JSON list of C-alpha atoms in Angstrom, two decimals:
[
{"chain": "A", "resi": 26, "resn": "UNK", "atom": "CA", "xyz": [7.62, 9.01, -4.03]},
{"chain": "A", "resi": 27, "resn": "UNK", "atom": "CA", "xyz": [4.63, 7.29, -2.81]},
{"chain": "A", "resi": 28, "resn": "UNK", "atom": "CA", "xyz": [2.19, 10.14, -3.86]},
{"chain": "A", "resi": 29, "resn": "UNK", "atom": "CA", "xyz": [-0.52, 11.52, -1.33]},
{"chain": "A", "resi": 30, "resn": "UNK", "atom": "CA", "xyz": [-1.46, 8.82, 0.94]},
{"chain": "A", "resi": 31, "resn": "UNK", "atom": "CA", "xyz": [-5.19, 8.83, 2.56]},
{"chain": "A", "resi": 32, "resn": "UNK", "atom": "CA", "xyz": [-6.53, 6.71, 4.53]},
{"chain": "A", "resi": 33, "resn": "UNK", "atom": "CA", "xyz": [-9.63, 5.13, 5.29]},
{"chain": "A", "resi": 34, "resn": "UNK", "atom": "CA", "xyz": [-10.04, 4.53, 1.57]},
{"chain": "A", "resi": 35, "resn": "UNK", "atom": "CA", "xyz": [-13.73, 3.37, 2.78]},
{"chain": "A", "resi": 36, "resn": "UNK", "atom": "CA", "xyz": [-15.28, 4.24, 5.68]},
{"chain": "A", "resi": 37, "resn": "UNK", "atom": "CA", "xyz": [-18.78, 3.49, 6.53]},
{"chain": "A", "resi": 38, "resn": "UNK", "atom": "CA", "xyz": [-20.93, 4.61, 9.53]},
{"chain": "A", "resi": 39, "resn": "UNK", "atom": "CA", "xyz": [-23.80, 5.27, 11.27]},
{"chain": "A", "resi": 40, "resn": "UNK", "atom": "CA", "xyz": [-25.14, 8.68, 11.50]},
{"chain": "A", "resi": 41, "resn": "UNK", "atom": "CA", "xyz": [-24.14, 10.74, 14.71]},
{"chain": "A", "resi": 42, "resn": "UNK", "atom": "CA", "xyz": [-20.11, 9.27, 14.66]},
{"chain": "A", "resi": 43, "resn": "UNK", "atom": "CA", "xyz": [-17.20, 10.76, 14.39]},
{"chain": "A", "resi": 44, "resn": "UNK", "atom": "CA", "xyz": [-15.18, 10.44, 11.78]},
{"chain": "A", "resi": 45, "resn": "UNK", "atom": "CA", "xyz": [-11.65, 10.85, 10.89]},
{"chain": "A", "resi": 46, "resn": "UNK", "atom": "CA", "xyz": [-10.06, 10.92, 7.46]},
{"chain": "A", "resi": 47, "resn": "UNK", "atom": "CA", "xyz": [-6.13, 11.11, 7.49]},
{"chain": "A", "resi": 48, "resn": "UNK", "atom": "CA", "xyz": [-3.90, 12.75, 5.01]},
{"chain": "A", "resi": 49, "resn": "UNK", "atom": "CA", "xyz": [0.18, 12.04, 4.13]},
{"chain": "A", "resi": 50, "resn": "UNK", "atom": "CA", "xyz": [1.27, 15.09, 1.87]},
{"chain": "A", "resi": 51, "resn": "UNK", "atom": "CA", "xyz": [4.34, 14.32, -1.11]},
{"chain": "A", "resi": 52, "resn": "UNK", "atom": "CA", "xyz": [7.33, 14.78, 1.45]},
{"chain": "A", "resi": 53, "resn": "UNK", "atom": "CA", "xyz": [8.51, 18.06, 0.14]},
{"chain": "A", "resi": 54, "resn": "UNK", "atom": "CA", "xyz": [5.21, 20.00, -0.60]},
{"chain": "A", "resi": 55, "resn": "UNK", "atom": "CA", "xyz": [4.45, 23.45, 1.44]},
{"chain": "A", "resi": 56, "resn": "UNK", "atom": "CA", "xyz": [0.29, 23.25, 0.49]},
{"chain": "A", "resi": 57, "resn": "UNK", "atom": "CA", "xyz": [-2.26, 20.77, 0.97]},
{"chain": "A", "resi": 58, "resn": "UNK", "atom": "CA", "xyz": [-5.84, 20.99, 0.32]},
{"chain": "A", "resi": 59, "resn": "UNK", "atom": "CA", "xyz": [-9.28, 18.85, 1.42]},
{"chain": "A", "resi": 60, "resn": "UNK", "atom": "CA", "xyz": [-12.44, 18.40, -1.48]},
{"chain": "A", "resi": 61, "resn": "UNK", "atom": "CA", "xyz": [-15.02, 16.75, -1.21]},
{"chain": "A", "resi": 62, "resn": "UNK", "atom": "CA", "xyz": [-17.00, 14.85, -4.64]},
{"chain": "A", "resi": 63, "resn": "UNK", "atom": "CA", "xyz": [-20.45, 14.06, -4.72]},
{"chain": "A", "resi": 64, "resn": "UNK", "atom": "CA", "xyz": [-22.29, 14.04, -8.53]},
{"chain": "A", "resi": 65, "resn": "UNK", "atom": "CA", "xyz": [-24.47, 16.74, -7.45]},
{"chain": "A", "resi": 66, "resn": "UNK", "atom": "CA", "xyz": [-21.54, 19.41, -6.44]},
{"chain": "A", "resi": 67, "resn": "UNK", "atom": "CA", "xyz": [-18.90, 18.02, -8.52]},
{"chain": "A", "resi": 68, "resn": "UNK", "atom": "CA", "xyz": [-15.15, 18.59, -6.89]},
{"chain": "A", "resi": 69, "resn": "UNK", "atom": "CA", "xyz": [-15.52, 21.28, -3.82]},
{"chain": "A", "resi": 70, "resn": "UNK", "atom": "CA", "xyz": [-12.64, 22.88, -2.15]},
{"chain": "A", "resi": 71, "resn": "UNK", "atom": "CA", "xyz": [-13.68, 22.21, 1.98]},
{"chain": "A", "resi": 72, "resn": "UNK", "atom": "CA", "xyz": [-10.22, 24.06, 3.31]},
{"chain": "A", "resi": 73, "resn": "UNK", "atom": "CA", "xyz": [-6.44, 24.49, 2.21]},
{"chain": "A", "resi": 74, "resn": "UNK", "atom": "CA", "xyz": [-3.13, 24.90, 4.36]},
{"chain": "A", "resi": 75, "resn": "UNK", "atom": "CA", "xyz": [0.05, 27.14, 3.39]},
{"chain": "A", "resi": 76, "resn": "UNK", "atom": "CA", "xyz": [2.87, 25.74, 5.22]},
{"chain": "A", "resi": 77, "resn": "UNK", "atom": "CA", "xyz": [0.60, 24.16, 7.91]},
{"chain": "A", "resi": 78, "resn": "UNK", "atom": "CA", "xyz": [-1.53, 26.87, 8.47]},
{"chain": "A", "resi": 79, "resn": "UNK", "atom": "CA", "xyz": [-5.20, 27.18, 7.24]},
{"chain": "A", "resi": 80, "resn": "UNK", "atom": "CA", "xyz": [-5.89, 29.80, 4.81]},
{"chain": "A", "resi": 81, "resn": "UNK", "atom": "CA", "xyz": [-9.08, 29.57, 3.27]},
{"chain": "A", "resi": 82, "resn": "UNK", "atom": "CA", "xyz": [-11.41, 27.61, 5.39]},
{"chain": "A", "resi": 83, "resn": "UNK", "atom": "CA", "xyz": [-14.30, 28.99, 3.72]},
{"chain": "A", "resi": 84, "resn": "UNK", "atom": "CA", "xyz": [-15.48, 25.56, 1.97]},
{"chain": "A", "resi": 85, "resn": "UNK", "atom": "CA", "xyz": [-15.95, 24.30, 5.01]},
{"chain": "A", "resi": 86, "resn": "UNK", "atom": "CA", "xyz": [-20.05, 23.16, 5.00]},
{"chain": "A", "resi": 87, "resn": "UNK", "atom": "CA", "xyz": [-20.17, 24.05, 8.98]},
{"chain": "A", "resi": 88, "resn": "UNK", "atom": "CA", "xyz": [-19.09, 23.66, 12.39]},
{"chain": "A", "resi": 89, "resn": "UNK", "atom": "CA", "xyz": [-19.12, 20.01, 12.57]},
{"chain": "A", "resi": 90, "resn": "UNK", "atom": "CA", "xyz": [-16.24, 19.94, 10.06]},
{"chain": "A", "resi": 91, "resn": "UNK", "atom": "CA", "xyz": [-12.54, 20.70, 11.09]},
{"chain": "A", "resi": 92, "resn": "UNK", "atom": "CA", "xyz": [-9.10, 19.75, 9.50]},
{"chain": "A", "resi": 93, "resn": "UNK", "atom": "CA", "xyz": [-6.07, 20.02, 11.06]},
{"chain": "A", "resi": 94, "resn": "UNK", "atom": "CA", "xyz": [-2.29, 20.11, 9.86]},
{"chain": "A", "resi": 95, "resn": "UNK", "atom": "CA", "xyz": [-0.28, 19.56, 13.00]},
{"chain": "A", "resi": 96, "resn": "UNK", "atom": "CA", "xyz": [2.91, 19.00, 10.98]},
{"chain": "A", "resi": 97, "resn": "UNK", "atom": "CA", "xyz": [3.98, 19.50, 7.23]},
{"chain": "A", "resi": 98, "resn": "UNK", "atom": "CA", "xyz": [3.45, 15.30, 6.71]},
{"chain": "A", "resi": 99, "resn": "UNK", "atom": "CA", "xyz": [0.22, 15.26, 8.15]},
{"chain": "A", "resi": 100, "resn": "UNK", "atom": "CA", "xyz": [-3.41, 16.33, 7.78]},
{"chain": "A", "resi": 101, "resn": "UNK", "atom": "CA", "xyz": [-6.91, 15.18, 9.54]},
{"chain": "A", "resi": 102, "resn": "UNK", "atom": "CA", "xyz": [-10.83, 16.01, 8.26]},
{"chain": "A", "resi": 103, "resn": "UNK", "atom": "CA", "xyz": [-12.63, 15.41, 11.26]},
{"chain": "A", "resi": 104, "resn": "UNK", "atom": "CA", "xyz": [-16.29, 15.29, 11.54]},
{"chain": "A", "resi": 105, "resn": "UNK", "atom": "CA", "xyz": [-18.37, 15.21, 14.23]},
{"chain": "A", "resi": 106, "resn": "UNK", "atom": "CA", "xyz": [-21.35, 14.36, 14.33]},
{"chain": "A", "resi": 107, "resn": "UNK", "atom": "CA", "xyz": [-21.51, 13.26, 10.75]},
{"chain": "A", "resi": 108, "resn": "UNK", "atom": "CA", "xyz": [-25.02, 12.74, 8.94]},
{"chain": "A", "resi": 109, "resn": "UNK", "atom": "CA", "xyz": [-25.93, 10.55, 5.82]},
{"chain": "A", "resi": 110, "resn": "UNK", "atom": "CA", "xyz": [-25.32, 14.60, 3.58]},
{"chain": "A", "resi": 111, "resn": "UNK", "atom": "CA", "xyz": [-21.87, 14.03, 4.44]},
{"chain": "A", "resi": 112, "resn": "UNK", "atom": "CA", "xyz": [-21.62, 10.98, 2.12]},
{"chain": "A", "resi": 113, "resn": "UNK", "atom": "CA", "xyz": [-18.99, 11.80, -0.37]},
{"chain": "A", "resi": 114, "resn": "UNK", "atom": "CA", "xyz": [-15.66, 10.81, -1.89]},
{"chain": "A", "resi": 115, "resn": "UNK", "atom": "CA", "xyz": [-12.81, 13.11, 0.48]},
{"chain": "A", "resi": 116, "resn": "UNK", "atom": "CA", "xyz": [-10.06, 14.01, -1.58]},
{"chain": "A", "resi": 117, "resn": "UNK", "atom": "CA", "xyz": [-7.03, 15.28, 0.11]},
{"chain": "A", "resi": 118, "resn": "UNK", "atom": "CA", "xyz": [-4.14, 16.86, -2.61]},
{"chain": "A", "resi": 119, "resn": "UNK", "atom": "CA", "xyz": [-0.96, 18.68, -2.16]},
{"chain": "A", "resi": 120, "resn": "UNK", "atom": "CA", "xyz": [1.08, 20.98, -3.98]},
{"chain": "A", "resi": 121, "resn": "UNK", "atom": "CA", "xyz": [3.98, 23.69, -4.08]},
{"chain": "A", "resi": 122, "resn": "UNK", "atom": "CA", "xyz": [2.84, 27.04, -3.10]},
{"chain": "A", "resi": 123, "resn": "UNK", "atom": "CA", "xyz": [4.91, 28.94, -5.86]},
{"chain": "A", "resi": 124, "resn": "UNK", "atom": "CA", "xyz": [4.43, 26.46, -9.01]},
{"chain": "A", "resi": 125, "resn": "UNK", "atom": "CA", "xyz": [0.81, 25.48, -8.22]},
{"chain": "A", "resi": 126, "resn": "UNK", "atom": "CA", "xyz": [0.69, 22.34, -9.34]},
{"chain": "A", "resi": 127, "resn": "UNK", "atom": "CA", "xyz": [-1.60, 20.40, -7.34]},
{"chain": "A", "resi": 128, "resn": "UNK", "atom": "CA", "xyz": [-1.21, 16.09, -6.76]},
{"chain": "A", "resi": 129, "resn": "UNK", "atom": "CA", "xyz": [-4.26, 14.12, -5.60]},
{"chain": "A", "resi": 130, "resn": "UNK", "atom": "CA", "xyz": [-5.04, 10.96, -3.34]},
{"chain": "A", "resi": 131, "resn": "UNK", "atom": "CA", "xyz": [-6.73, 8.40, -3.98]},
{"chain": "A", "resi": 132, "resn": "UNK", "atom": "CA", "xyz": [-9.70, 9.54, -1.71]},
{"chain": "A", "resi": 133, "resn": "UNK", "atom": "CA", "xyz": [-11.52, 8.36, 1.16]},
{"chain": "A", "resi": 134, "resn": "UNK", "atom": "CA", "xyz": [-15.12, 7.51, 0.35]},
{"chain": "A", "resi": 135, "resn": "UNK", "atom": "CA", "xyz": [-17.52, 7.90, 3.12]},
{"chain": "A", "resi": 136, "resn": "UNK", "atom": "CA", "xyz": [-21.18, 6.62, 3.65]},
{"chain": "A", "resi": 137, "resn": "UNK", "atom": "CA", "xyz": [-23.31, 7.86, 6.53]},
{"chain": "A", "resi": 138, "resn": "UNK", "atom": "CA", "xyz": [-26.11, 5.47, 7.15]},
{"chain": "B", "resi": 17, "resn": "UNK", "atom": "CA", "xyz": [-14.42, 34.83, -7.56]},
{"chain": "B", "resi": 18, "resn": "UNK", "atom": "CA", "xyz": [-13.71, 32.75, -11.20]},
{"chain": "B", "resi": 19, "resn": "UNK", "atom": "CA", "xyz": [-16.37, 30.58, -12.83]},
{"chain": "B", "resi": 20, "resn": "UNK", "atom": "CA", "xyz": [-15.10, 28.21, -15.02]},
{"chain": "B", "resi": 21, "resn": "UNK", "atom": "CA", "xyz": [-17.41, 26.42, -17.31]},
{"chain": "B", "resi": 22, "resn": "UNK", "atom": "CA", "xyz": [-16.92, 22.92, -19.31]},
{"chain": "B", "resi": 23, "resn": "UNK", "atom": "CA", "xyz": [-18.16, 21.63, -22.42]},
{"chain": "B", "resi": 24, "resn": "UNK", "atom": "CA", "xyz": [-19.07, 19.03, -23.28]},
{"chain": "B", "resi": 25, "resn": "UNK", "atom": "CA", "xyz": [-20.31, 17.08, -20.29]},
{"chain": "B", "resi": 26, "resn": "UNK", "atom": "CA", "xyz": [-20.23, 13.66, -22.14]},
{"chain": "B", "resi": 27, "resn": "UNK", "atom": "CA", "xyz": [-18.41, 13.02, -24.96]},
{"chain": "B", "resi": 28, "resn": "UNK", "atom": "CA", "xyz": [-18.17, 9.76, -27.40]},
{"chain": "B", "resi": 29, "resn": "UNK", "atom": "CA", "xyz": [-15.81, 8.76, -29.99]},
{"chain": "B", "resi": 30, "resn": "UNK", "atom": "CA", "xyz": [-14.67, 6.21, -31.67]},
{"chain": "B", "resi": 31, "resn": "UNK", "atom": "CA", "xyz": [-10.87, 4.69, -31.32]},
{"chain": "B", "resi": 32, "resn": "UNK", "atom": "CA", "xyz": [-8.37, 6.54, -33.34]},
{"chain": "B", "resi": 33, "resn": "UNK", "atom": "CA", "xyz": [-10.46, 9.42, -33.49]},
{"chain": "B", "resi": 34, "resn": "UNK", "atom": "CA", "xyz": [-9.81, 12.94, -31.74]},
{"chain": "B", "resi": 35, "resn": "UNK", "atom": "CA", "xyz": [-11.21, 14.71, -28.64]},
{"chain": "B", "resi": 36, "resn": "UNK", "atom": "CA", "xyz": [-11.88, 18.18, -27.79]},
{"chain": "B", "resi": 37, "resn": "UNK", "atom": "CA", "xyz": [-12.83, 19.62, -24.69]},
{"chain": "B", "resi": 38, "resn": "UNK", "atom": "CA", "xyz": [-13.01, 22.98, -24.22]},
{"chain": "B", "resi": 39, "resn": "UNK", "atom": "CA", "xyz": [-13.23, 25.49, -21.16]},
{"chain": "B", "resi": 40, "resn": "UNK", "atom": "CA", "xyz": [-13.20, 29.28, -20.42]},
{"chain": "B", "resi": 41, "resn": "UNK", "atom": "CA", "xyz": [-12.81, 30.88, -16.88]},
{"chain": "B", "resi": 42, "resn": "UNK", "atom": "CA", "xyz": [-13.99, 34.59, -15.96]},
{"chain": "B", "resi": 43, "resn": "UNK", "atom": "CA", "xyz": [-11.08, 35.91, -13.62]},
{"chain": "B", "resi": 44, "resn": "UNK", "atom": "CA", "xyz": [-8.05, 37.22, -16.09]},
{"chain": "B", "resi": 45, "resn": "UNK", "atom": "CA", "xyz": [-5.55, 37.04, -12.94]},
{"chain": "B", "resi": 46, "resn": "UNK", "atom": "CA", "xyz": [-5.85, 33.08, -13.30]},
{"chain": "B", "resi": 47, "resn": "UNK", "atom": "CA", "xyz": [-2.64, 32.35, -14.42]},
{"chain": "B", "resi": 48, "resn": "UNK", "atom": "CA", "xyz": [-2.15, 28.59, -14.42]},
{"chain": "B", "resi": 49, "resn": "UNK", "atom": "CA", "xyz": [-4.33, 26.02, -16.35]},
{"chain": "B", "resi": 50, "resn": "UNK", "atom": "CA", "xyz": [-3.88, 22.03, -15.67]},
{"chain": "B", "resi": 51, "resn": "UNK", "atom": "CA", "xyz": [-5.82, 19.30, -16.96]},
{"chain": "B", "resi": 52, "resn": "UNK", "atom": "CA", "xyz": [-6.72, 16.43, -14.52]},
{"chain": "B", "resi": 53, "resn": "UNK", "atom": "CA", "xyz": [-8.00, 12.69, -15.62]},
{"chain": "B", "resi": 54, "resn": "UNK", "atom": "CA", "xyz": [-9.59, 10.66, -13.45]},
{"chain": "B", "resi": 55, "resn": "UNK", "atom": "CA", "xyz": [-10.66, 7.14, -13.68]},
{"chain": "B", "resi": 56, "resn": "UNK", "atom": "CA", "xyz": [-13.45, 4.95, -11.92]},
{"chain": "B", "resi": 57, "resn": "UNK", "atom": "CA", "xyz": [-12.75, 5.18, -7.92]},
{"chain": "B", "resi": 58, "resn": "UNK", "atom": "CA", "xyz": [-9.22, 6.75, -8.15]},
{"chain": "B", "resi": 59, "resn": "UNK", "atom": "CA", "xyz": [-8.16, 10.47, -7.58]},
{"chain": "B", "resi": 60, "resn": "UNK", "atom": "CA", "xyz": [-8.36, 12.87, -10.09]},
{"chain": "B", "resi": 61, "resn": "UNK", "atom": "CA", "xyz": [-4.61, 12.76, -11.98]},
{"chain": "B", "resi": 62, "resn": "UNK", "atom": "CA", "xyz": [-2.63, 15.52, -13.42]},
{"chain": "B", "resi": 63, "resn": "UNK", "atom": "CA", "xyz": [-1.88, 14.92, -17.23]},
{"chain": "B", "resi": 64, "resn": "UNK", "atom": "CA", "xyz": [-0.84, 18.06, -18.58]},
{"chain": "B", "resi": 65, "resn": "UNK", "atom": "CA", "xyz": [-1.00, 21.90, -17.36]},
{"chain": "B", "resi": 66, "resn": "UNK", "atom": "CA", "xyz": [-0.34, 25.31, -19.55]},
{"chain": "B", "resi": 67, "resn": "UNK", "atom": "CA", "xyz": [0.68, 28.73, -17.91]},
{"chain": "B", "resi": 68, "resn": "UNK", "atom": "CA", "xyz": [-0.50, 31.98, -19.17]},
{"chain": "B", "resi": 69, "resn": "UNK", "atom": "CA", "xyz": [2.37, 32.94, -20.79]},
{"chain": "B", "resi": 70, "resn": "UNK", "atom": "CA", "xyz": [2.05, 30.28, -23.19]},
{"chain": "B", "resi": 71, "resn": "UNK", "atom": "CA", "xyz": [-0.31, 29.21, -25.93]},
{"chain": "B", "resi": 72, "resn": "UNK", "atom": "CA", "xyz": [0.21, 25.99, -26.64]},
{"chain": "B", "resi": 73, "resn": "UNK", "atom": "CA", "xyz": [1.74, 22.55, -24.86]},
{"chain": "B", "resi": 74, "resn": "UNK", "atom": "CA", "xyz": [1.99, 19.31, -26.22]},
{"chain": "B", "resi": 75, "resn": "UNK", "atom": "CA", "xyz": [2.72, 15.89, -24.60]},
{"chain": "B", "resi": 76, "resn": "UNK", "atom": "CA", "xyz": [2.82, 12.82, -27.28]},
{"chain": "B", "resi": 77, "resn": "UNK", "atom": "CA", "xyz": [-0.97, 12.01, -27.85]},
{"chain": "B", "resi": 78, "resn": "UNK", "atom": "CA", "xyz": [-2.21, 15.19, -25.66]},
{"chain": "B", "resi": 79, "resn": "UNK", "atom": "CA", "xyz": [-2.39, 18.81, -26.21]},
{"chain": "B", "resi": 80, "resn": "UNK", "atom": "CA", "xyz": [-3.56, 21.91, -24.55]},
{"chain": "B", "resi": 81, "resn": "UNK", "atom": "CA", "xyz": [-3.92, 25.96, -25.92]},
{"chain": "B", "resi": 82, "resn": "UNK", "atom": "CA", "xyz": [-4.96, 29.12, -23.99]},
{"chain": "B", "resi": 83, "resn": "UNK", "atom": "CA", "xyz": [-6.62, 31.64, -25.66]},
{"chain": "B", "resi": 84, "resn": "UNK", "atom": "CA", "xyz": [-5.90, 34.53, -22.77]},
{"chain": "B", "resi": 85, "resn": "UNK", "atom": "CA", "xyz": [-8.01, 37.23, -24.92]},
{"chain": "B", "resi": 86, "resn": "UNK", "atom": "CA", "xyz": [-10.94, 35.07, -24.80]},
{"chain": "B", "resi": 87, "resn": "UNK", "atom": "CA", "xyz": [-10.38, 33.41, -21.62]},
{"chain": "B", "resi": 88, "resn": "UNK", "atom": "CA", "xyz": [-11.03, 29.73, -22.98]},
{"chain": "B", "resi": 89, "resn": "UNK", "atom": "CA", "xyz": [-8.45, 26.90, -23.26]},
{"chain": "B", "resi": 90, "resn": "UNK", "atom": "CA", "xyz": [-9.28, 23.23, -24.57]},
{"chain": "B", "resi": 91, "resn": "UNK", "atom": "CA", "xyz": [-7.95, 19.88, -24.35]},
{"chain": "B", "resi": 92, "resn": "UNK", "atom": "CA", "xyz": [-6.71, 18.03, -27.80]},
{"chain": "B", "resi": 93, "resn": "UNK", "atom": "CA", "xyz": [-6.34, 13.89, -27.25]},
{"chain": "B", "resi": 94, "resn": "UNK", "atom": "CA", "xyz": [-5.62, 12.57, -30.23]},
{"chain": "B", "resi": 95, "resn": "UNK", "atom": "CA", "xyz": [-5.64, 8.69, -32.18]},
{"chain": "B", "resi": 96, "resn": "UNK", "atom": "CA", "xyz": [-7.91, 8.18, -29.10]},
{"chain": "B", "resi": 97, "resn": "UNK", "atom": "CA", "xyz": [-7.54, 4.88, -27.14]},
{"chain": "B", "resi": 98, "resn": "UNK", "atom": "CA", "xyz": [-9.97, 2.95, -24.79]},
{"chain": "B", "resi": 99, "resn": "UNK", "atom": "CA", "xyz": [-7.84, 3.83, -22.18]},
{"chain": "B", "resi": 100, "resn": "UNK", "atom": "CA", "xyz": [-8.24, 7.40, -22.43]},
{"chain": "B", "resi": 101, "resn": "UNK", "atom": "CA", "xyz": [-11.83, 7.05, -21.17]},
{"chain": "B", "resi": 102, "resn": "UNK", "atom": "CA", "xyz": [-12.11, 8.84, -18.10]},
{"chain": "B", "resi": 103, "resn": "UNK", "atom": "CA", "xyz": [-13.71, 11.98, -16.55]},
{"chain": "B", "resi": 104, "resn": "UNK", "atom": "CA", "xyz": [-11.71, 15.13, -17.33]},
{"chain": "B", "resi": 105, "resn": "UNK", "atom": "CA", "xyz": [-11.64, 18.54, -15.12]},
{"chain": "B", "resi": 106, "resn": "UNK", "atom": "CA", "xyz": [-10.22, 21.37, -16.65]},
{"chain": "B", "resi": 107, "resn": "UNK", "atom": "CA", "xyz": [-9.47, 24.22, -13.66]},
{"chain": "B", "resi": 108, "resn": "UNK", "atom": "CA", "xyz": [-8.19, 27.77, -13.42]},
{"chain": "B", "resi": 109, "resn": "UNK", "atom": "CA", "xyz": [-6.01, 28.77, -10.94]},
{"chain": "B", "resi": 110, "resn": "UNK", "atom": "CA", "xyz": [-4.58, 31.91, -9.56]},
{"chain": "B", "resi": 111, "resn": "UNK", "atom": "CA", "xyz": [-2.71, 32.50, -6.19]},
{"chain": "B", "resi": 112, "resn": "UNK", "atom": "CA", "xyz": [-2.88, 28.98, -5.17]},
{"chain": "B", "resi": 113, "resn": "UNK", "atom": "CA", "xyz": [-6.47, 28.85, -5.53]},
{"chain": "B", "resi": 114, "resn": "UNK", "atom": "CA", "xyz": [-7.35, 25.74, -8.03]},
{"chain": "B", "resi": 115, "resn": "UNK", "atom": "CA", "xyz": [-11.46, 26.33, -10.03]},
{"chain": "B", "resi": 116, "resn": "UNK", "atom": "CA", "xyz": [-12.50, 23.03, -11.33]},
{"chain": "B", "resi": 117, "resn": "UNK", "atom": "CA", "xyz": [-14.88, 22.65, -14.13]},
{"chain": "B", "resi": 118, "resn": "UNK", "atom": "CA", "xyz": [-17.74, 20.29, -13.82]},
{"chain": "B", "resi": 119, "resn": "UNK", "atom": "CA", "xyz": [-16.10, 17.19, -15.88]},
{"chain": "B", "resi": 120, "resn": "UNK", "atom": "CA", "xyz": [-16.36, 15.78, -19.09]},
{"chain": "B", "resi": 121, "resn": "UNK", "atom": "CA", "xyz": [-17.01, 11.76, -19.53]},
{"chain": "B", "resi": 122, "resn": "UNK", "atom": "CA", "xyz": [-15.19, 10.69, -22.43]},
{"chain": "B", "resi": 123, "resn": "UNK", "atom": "CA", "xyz": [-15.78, 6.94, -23.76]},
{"chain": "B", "resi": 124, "resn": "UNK", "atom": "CA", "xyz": [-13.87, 6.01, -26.34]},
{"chain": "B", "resi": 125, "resn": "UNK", "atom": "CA", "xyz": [-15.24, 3.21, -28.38]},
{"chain": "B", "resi": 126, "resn": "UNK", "atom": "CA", "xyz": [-13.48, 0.35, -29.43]}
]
């Protein structure tokens, strides 16, 4: 298996932009979860899916944030409009609900200028 | 919620020597206890992982125990290489929901 695919790995943009980080689950897995890692706040949990659907949006920092999971081999972290605070690495990871395991990307590390 | 604390936050040996890193967590529903490594601008990689109904796990060079009384478990990496330098998050999890400790830095020198 390929592993969790993200893409951009690097994004950079100006502040006020939308932005769009993409997610490919491990075919197979029933959970998938967004974090975001700065130095300051260490790994936080933004918002996970069970079987596509969003349980715990909670880590979310506000409304300009929103994921999406239109399909169990696909995930979006959208947000618009981003500002330079939003500069951190994006991890997205999946997992099986039942043995809780949990598999990480390879990130997507964003600058807002 | 669960608050899980790390120790130390930087840690320096030299080759062939052993590392410990230790954790404890607050919730005692967490039931499920991996250890993730995670190297200069890569994701944070799964090396080994305990469940509470066990005390001890050990893979080759790498070895975890749970203390469930006390509520702290600790990572063993022993005959240390320069390739085990990395960041290490210890995390608690219960119900699907993963706590991550705040990393330790381990440099292993040659």
């Amino acid at each position: 298996d390929a592993g969790v695919i993200q893409s951009p790995r690097h994004e950079v943009t100006e502040m006020g932009q939308e932005v769009t980080l993409r997610c490919k689950p491990i075919s197979g897995h029933n959970s998938l979860f967004w974090y975001r890692q700065t130095m300051m706040r260490g790994l936080e949990l933004l918002i996970y899916f069970n079987n596509n659907v969003p349980i715990d949006d909670s880590g979310m920092p506000e409304d300009r944030f929103s994921a999406k999971m239109p399909n169990a081999s696909f995930s979006t972290l959208k947000i618009q409009p981003s500002e330079p605070r939003d500069s951190a690495v994006y991890f997205c990871a999946s997992g099986w609900i039942n043995t809780g395991e949990l598999f990480f990307g390879e990130g997507s590390r964003l600058t807002v200028l | 919620g669960e608050n899980v604390e790390q120790h130390p936050s930087t840690l320096s040996v030299q080759e062939g020597d052993s590392a410990v890193i230790k954790c404890t967590y607050s919730d005692s529903a967490s039931n499920y206890f991996p250890w993730y490594k995670q190297e200069l601008g890569k994701g944070p990689q799964l090396i080994i992982d305990i469940r509470s109904n066990v005390g001890e796990k050990k893979d080759q060079r790498i070895a975890v125990t749970l203390n469930k009384t006390a509520k702290h478990f600790s990572l063993h990496i022993t005959e240390t290489q320069p390739e085990d330098s990395a960041v290490y998050f210890c995390a608690a999890s219960k119900r699907n929901q993963f706590y991550f400790g705040t990393g330790t830095s381990l440099t292993v020198i040659p």
